[in-house]
C-alpha cells in the first residue's frame, strides 16, 4: 500500500484526514516525526485557523524544513485549507502580515464577499487535464474559509509543465486547488466532501505510484 503521512503539528482536521485517506486506500500514519515524514510516499499538511498560528505551529516542529526538503527531492506534498494558504509567500489577516512557506509567489487575503466565512458546498472549475479532479469534474466540495489566494503569478518556463489551476468563486474568483509538480493543494476540505473528496484523495494517491 502507498504510505502517506498526515503531518501532526497541533492544527487541522487530522483524524478526519486520516480516516478519509484510509478510505481512499492509503496506509496512513499520523506523526510529526521528521524521518517518517520525509520517507513517506506522500505527505499531507492539513490546517485550520489563522495563517499566523498555523505557521507558528509548523515551524515549532520544523514542518517548514520538512516540506521544503521533500519538494527539493520531488516527493509529493498535499496541503489542505490553511495548509494550502501557507504555501504562498504571505498571508494577511486582520492587518497582520505573516510570512508563509514561500513555495509559491503571492499573498493570501480576505475574500471580498458580503458573507464570510465562505462555508458550505461549492462547485469548482477544474483545470484541463487535472489529475486530482479526474472523473469528478462536476462535483461539489466543502469549503470553510474567509481567506484565499485570489491570483496566480508564478511563471513557469519550459521544459517544466504549467501548473494546473482550479478555481471557485465567493465574492470573487479564488484558487480552489493547485497541481504543480510534486506540490498539490486544495482550499476546500476533501475529508469533509463526502464521496467526491474520497475520490479526489484516491486520485492523488494514484499519482504517488507513478
mmCIF file of C-alpha atoms in Angstrom:
data_model
loop_
_atom_site.group_PDB
_atom_site.id
_atom_site.type_symbol
_atom_site.label_atom_id
_atom_site.label_comp_id
_atom_site.label_asym_id
_atom_site.label_seq_id
_atom_site.Cartn_x
_atom_site.Cartn_y
_atom_site.Cartn_z
ATOM 1 C CA UNK A 1 0.000 0.000 0.000
ATOM 2 C CA UNK A 2 1.006 3.589 -0.562
ATOM 3 C CA UNK A 3 2.426 5.132 2.618
ATOM 4 C CA UNK A 4 1.016 8.570 3.477
ATOM 5 C CA UNK A 5 1.859 10.712 6.493
ATOM 6 C CA UNK A 6 -0.677 13.202 7.840
ATOM 7 C CA UNK A 7 1.550 15.794 9.473
ATOM 8 C CA UNK A 8 0.570 16.154 13.118
ATOM 9 C CA UNK A 9 1.598 19.611 14.322
ATOM 10 C CA UNK A 10 -1.356 20.578 16.503
ATOM 11 C CA UNK A 11 -3.747 22.018 13.929
ATOM 12 C CA UNK A 12 -6.059 20.752 11.216
ATOM 13 C CA UNK A 13 -8.704 18.068 10.955
ATOM 14 C CA UNK A 14 -6.052 15.398 11.334
ATOM 15 C CA UNK A 15 -8.244 12.477 12.400
ATOM 16 C CA UNK A 16 -10.810 13.182 9.675
ATOM 17 C CA UNK A 17 -7.974 13.398 7.152
ATOM 18 C CA UNK A 18 -6.512 10.080 8.340
ATOM 19 C CA UNK A 19 -9.876 8.341 8.020
ATOM 20 C CA UNK A 20 -10.552 9.789 4.557
ATOM 21 C CA UNK A 21 -7.107 8.787 3.285
ATOM 22 C CA UNK A 22 -7.580 5.273 4.651
ATOM 23 C CA UNK A 23 -10.913 5.044 2.833
ATOM 24 C CA UNK A 24 -9.090 6.184 -0.294
ATOM 25 C CA UNK A 25 -6.710 3.239 0.024
ATOM 26 C CA UNK A 26 -3.585 4.601 1.725
ATOM 27 C CA UNK A 27 -1.557 3.213 4.616
ATOM 28 C CA UNK A 28 -1.706 6.301 6.852
ATOM 29 C CA UNK A 29 0.485 7.418 9.755
ATOM 30 C CA UNK A 30 -0.312 10.455 11.908
ATOM 31 C CA UNK A 31 3.015 11.882 13.077
ATOM 32 C CA UNK A 32 5.376 14.852 13.172
ATOM 33 C CA UNK A 33 8.450 12.594 13.137
ATOM 34 C CA UNK A 34 10.933 14.055 10.650
ATOM 35 C CA UNK A 35 12.311 10.760 9.327
ATOM 36 C CA UNK A 36 8.881 9.182 8.826
ATOM 37 C CA UNK A 37 7.521 12.338 7.167
ATOM 38 C CA UNK A 38 10.486 12.558 4.800
ATOM 39 C CA UNK A 39 10.391 8.889 3.786
ATOM 40 C CA UNK A 40 6.623 8.533 3.174
ATOM 41 C CA UNK A 41 5.304 8.268 -0.378
ATOM 42 C CA UNK A 42 3.100 11.305 0.268
ATOM 43 C CA UNK A 43 2.833 13.999 2.958
ATOM 44 C CA UNK A 44 -0.475 15.704 3.789
ATOM 45 C CA UNK A 45 -0.382 19.060 5.586
ATOM 46 C CA UNK A 46 -3.856 19.966 6.877
ATOM 47 C CA UNK A 47 -4.531 23.305 8.524
ATOM 48 C CA UNK A 48 -7.357 25.265 10.151
ATOM 49 C CA UNK A 49 -7.462 28.598 11.961
ATOM 50 C CA UNK A 50 -5.318 31.677 11.481
ATOM 51 C CA UNK A 51 -2.481 31.771 8.946
ATOM 52 C CA UNK A 52 -0.060 33.074 11.594
ATOM 53 C CA UNK A 53 -0.967 30.359 14.119
ATOM 54 C CA UNK A 54 -0.546 27.605 11.528
ATOM 55 C CA UNK A 55 2.866 28.946 10.506
ATOM 56 C CA UNK A 56 3.970 29.160 14.138
ATOM 57 C CA UNK A 57 2.853 25.587 14.816
ATOM 58 C CA UNK A 58 4.529 24.273 11.651
ATOM 59 C CA UNK A 59 7.852 25.925 12.455
ATOM 60 C CA UNK A 60 7.745 24.646 16.031
ATOM 61 C CA UNK A 61 8.140 21.077 14.730
ATOM 62 C CA UNK A 62 10.297 22.013 11.706
ATOM 63 C CA UNK A 63 7.424 21.393 9.309
ATOM 64 C CA UNK A 64 8.686 24.189 7.052
ATOM 65 C CA UNK A 65 12.006 22.366 6.626
ATOM 66 C CA UNK A 66 10.297 19.010 6.032
ATOM 67 C CA UNK A 67 8.031 20.388 3.294
ATOM 68 C CA UNK A 68 10.942 22.164 1.608
ATOM 69 C CA UNK A 69 13.178 19.086 1.804
ATOM 70 C CA UNK A 70 10.510 16.810 0.333
ATOM 71 C CA UNK A 71 9.798 19.163 -2.558
ATOM 72 C CA UNK A 72 13.506 19.616 -3.271
ATOM 73 C CA UNK A 73 13.637 15.844 -3.768
ATOM 74 C CA UNK A 74 10.470 15.747 -5.890
ATOM 75 C CA UNK A 75 8.477 13.960 -3.168
ATOM 76 C CA UNK A 76 4.736 14.752 -3.154
ATOM 77 C CA UNK A 77 3.063 17.079 -0.657
ATOM 78 C CA UNK A 78 -0.659 17.896 -0.391
ATOM 79 C CA UNK A 79 -1.801 20.993 1.525
ATOM 80 C CA UNK A 80 -5.417 21.298 2.733
ATOM 81 C CA UNK A 81 -7.266 24.545 3.598
ATOM 82 C CA UNK A 82 -4.834 26.734 5.583
ATOM 83 C CA UNK A 83 -2.277 24.052 4.724
ATOM 84 C CA UNK A 84 -2.697 25.349 1.151
ATOM 85 C CA UNK A 85 -2.614 29.023 2.124
ATOM 86 C CA UNK A 86 0.723 28.808 3.963
ATOM 87 C CA UNK A 87 2.389 27.513 0.791
ATOM 88 C CA UNK A 88 2.269 31.095 -0.525
ATOM 89 C CA UNK A 89 4.729 33.861 0.344
ATOM 90 C CA UNK A 90 2.488 35.834 2.691
ATOM 91 C CA UNK A 91 -0.888 35.815 4.411
ATOM 92 C CA UNK A 92 -2.622 39.000 5.558
ATOM 93 C CA UNK A 93 -5.311 38.531 8.206
ATOM 94 C CA UNK A 94 -6.821 41.396 10.218
ATOM 95 C CA UNK A 95 -3.943 43.651 9.256
ATOM 96 C CA UNK A 96 -1.273 41.128 10.283
ATOM 97 C CA UNK A 97 1.160 40.181 7.506
ATOM 98 C CA UNK A 98 2.712 36.758 8.143
ATOM 99 C CA UNK A 99 5.443 35.167 6.075
ATOM 100 C CA UNK A 100 4.435 31.810 4.594
ATOM 101 C CA UNK A 101 6.476 28.888 3.307
ATOM 102 C CA UNK A 102 7.096 30.691 0.020
ATOM 103 C CA UNK A 103 6.729 27.666 -2.248
ATOM 104 C CA UNK A 104 4.515 29.821 -4.486
ATOM 105 C CA UNK A 105 4.593 33.597 -5.019
ATOM 106 C CA UNK A 106 1.549 35.551 -3.915
ATOM 107 C CA UNK A 107 -0.473 36.759 -0.961
ATOM 108 C CA UNK A 108 -3.491 35.203 0.768
ATOM 109 C CA UNK A 109 -6.090 37.862 1.575
ATOM 110 C CA UNK A 110 -9.707 38.150 2.722
ATOM 111 C CA UNK A 111 -12.387 37.343 0.161
ATOM 112 C CA UNK A 112 -14.411 40.410 -0.933
ATOM 113 C CA UNK A 113 -17.732 38.759 -0.089
ATOM 114 C CA UNK A 114 -20.762 40.098 1.772
ATOM 115 C CA UNK A 115 -20.990 36.902 3.826
ATOM 116 C CA UNK A 116 -17.944 35.363 5.498
ATOM 117 C CA UNK A 117 -16.801 32.763 6.143
ATOM 118 C CA UNK A 118 -17.425 31.006 2.859
ATOM 119 C CA UNK A 119 -18.959 27.909 4.431
ATOM 120 C CA UNK A 120 -20.632 25.032 2.636
ATOM 121 C CA UNK A 121 -20.686 23.289 -0.721
ATOM 122 C CA UNK A 122 -19.481 24.938 -3.900
ATOM 123 C CA UNK A 123 -18.664 23.955 -7.448
ATOM 124 C CA UNK A 124 -15.219 24.384 -8.959
ATOM 125 C CA UNK A 125 -13.864 24.976 -12.454
ATOM 126 C CA UNK A 126 -11.243 22.271 -12.667
ATOM 127 C CA UNK A 127 -8.067 22.633 -14.679
ATOM 128 C CA UNK A 128 -7.795 20.986 -18.070
ATOM 129 C CA UNK A 129 -6.031 17.661 -17.657
ATOM 130 C CA UNK A 130 -6.330 17.702 -13.872
ATOM 131 C CA UNK A 131 -5.263 14.500 -12.129
ATOM 132 C CA UNK A 132 -6.957 15.423 -8.849
ATOM 133 C CA UNK A 133 -10.371 16.035 -10.428
ATOM 134 C CA UNK A 134 -10.305 13.184 -12.935
ATOM 135 C CA UNK A 135 -13.840 11.760 -13.059
ATOM 136 C CA UNK A 136 -15.215 14.281 -10.534
ATOM 137 C CA UNK A 137 -15.081 17.478 -12.581
ATOM 138 C CA UNK A 138 -18.764 18.285 -11.973
ATOM 139 C CA UNK A 139 -18.836 17.514 -8.246
ATOM 140 C CA UNK A 140 -19.170 19.980 -5.371
ATOM 141 C CA UNK A 141 -16.736 20.305 -2.494
ATOM 142 C CA UNK A 142 -16.955 21.588 1.081
ATOM 143 C CA UNK A 143 -15.326 24.914 1.962
ATOM 144 C CA UNK A 144 -14.842 26.702 5.293
ATOM 145 C CA UNK A 145 -12.672 29.827 4.948
ATOM 146 C CA UNK A 146 -12.621 33.613 4.777
ATOM 147 C CA UNK A 147 -9.214 33.997 3.115
ATOM 148 C CA UNK A 148 -7.765 32.658 -0.123
ATOM 149 C CA UNK A 149 -5.233 33.192 -2.874
ATOM 150 C CA UNK A 150 -7.101 35.245 -5.468
ATOM 151 C CA UNK A 151 -4.433 35.426 -8.171
ATOM 152 C CA UNK A 152 -1.615 33.354 -9.637
ATOM 153 C CA UNK A 153 1.690 34.937 -10.623
ATOM 154 C CA UNK A 154 4.142 32.040 -10.936
ATOM 155 C CA UNK A 155 5.717 31.955 -14.394
ATOM 156 C CA UNK A 156 6.911 28.507 -15.439
ATOM 157 C CA UNK A 157 9.395 28.148 -18.267
ATOM 158 C CA UNK A 158 9.749 25.058 -20.484
ATOM 159 C CA UNK A 159 10.554 22.231 -20.091
ATOM 160 C CA UNK A 160 8.599 22.428 -16.824
ATOM 161 C CA UNK A 161 4.816 21.873 -17.239
ATOM 162 C CA UNK A 162 2.334 24.632 -16.497
ATOM 163 C CA UNK A 163 0.646 24.273 -13.085
ATOM 164 C CA UNK A 164 -2.974 23.112 -13.228
ATOM 165 C CA UNK A 165 -5.170 25.700 -11.527
ATOM 166 C CA UNK A 166 -8.723 25.000 -10.340
ATOM 167 C CA UNK A 167 -10.909 27.985 -9.447
ATOM 168 C CA UNK A 168 -14.065 28.640 -7.425
ATOM 169 C CA UNK A 169 -15.948 31.831 -6.623
ATOM 170 C CA UNK A 170 -17.268 33.523 -3.489
ATOM 171 C CA UNK A 171 -17.380 37.285 -3.863
ATOM 172 C CA UNK A 172 -14.524 36.908 -6.362
ATOM 173 C CA UNK A 173 -12.666 34.084 -8.089
ATOM 174 C CA UNK A 174 -10.134 32.297 -5.892
ATOM 175 C CA UNK A 175 -7.848 29.303 -6.230
ATOM 176 C CA UNK A 176 -9.673 26.183 -5.083
ATOM 177 C CA UNK A 177 -6.852 23.765 -5.936
ATOM 178 C CA UNK A 178 -3.381 23.722 -7.453
ATOM 179 C CA UNK A 179 -1.372 20.906 -9.033
ATOM 180 C CA UNK A 180 2.253 21.925 -9.513
ATOM 181 C CA UNK A 181 4.632 19.007 -9.935
ATOM 182 C CA UNK A 182 5.049 17.242 -6.582
ATOM 183 C CA UNK A 183 3.153 20.024 -4.780
ATOM 184 C CA UNK A 184 -0.655 19.954 -4.734
ATOM 185 C CA UNK A 185 -3.187 21.732 -2.537
ATOM 186 C CA UNK A 186 -6.908 22.263 -2.028
ATOM 187 C CA UNK A 187 -8.625 25.217 -0.367
ATOM 188 C CA UNK A 188 -11.646 23.019 0.332
ATOM 189 C CA UNK A 189 -11.696 20.043 2.689
ATOM 190 C CA UNK A 190 -11.593 16.710 0.804
ATOM 191 C CA UNK A 191 -12.120 14.907 4.120
ATOM 192 C CA UNK A 192 -15.451 16.741 4.556
ATOM 193 C CA UNK A 193 -16.536 16.458 0.919
ATOM 194 C CA UNK A 194 -18.140 13.004 1.008
ATOM 195 C CA UNK A 195 -17.563 10.576 -1.829
ATOM 196 C CA UNK A 196 -16.187 13.296 -4.120
ATOM 197 C CA UNK A 197 -13.495 14.100 -1.560
ATOM 198 C CA UNK A 198 -12.544 10.437 -1.170
ATOM 199 C CA UNK A 199 -12.258 10.094 -4.936
ATOM 200 C CA UNK A 200 -10.043 13.189 -5.117
ATOM 201 C CA UNK A 201 -7.754 11.741 -2.442
ATOM 202 C CA UNK A 202 -7.742 8.425 -4.304
ATOM 203 C CA UNK A 203 -6.687 10.281 -7.458
ATOM 204 C CA UNK A 204 -3.854 11.965 -5.533
ATOM 205 C CA UNK A 205 -2.735 8.651 -4.028
ATOM 206 C CA UNK A 206 -2.719 7.220 -7.542
ATOM 207 C CA UNK A 207 -0.174 9.852 -8.624
ATOM 208 C CA UNK A 208 2.172 8.740 -5.837
ATOM 209 C CA UNK A 209 2.599 5.363 -7.514
ATOM 210 C CA UNK A 210 3.647 6.867 -10.835
#
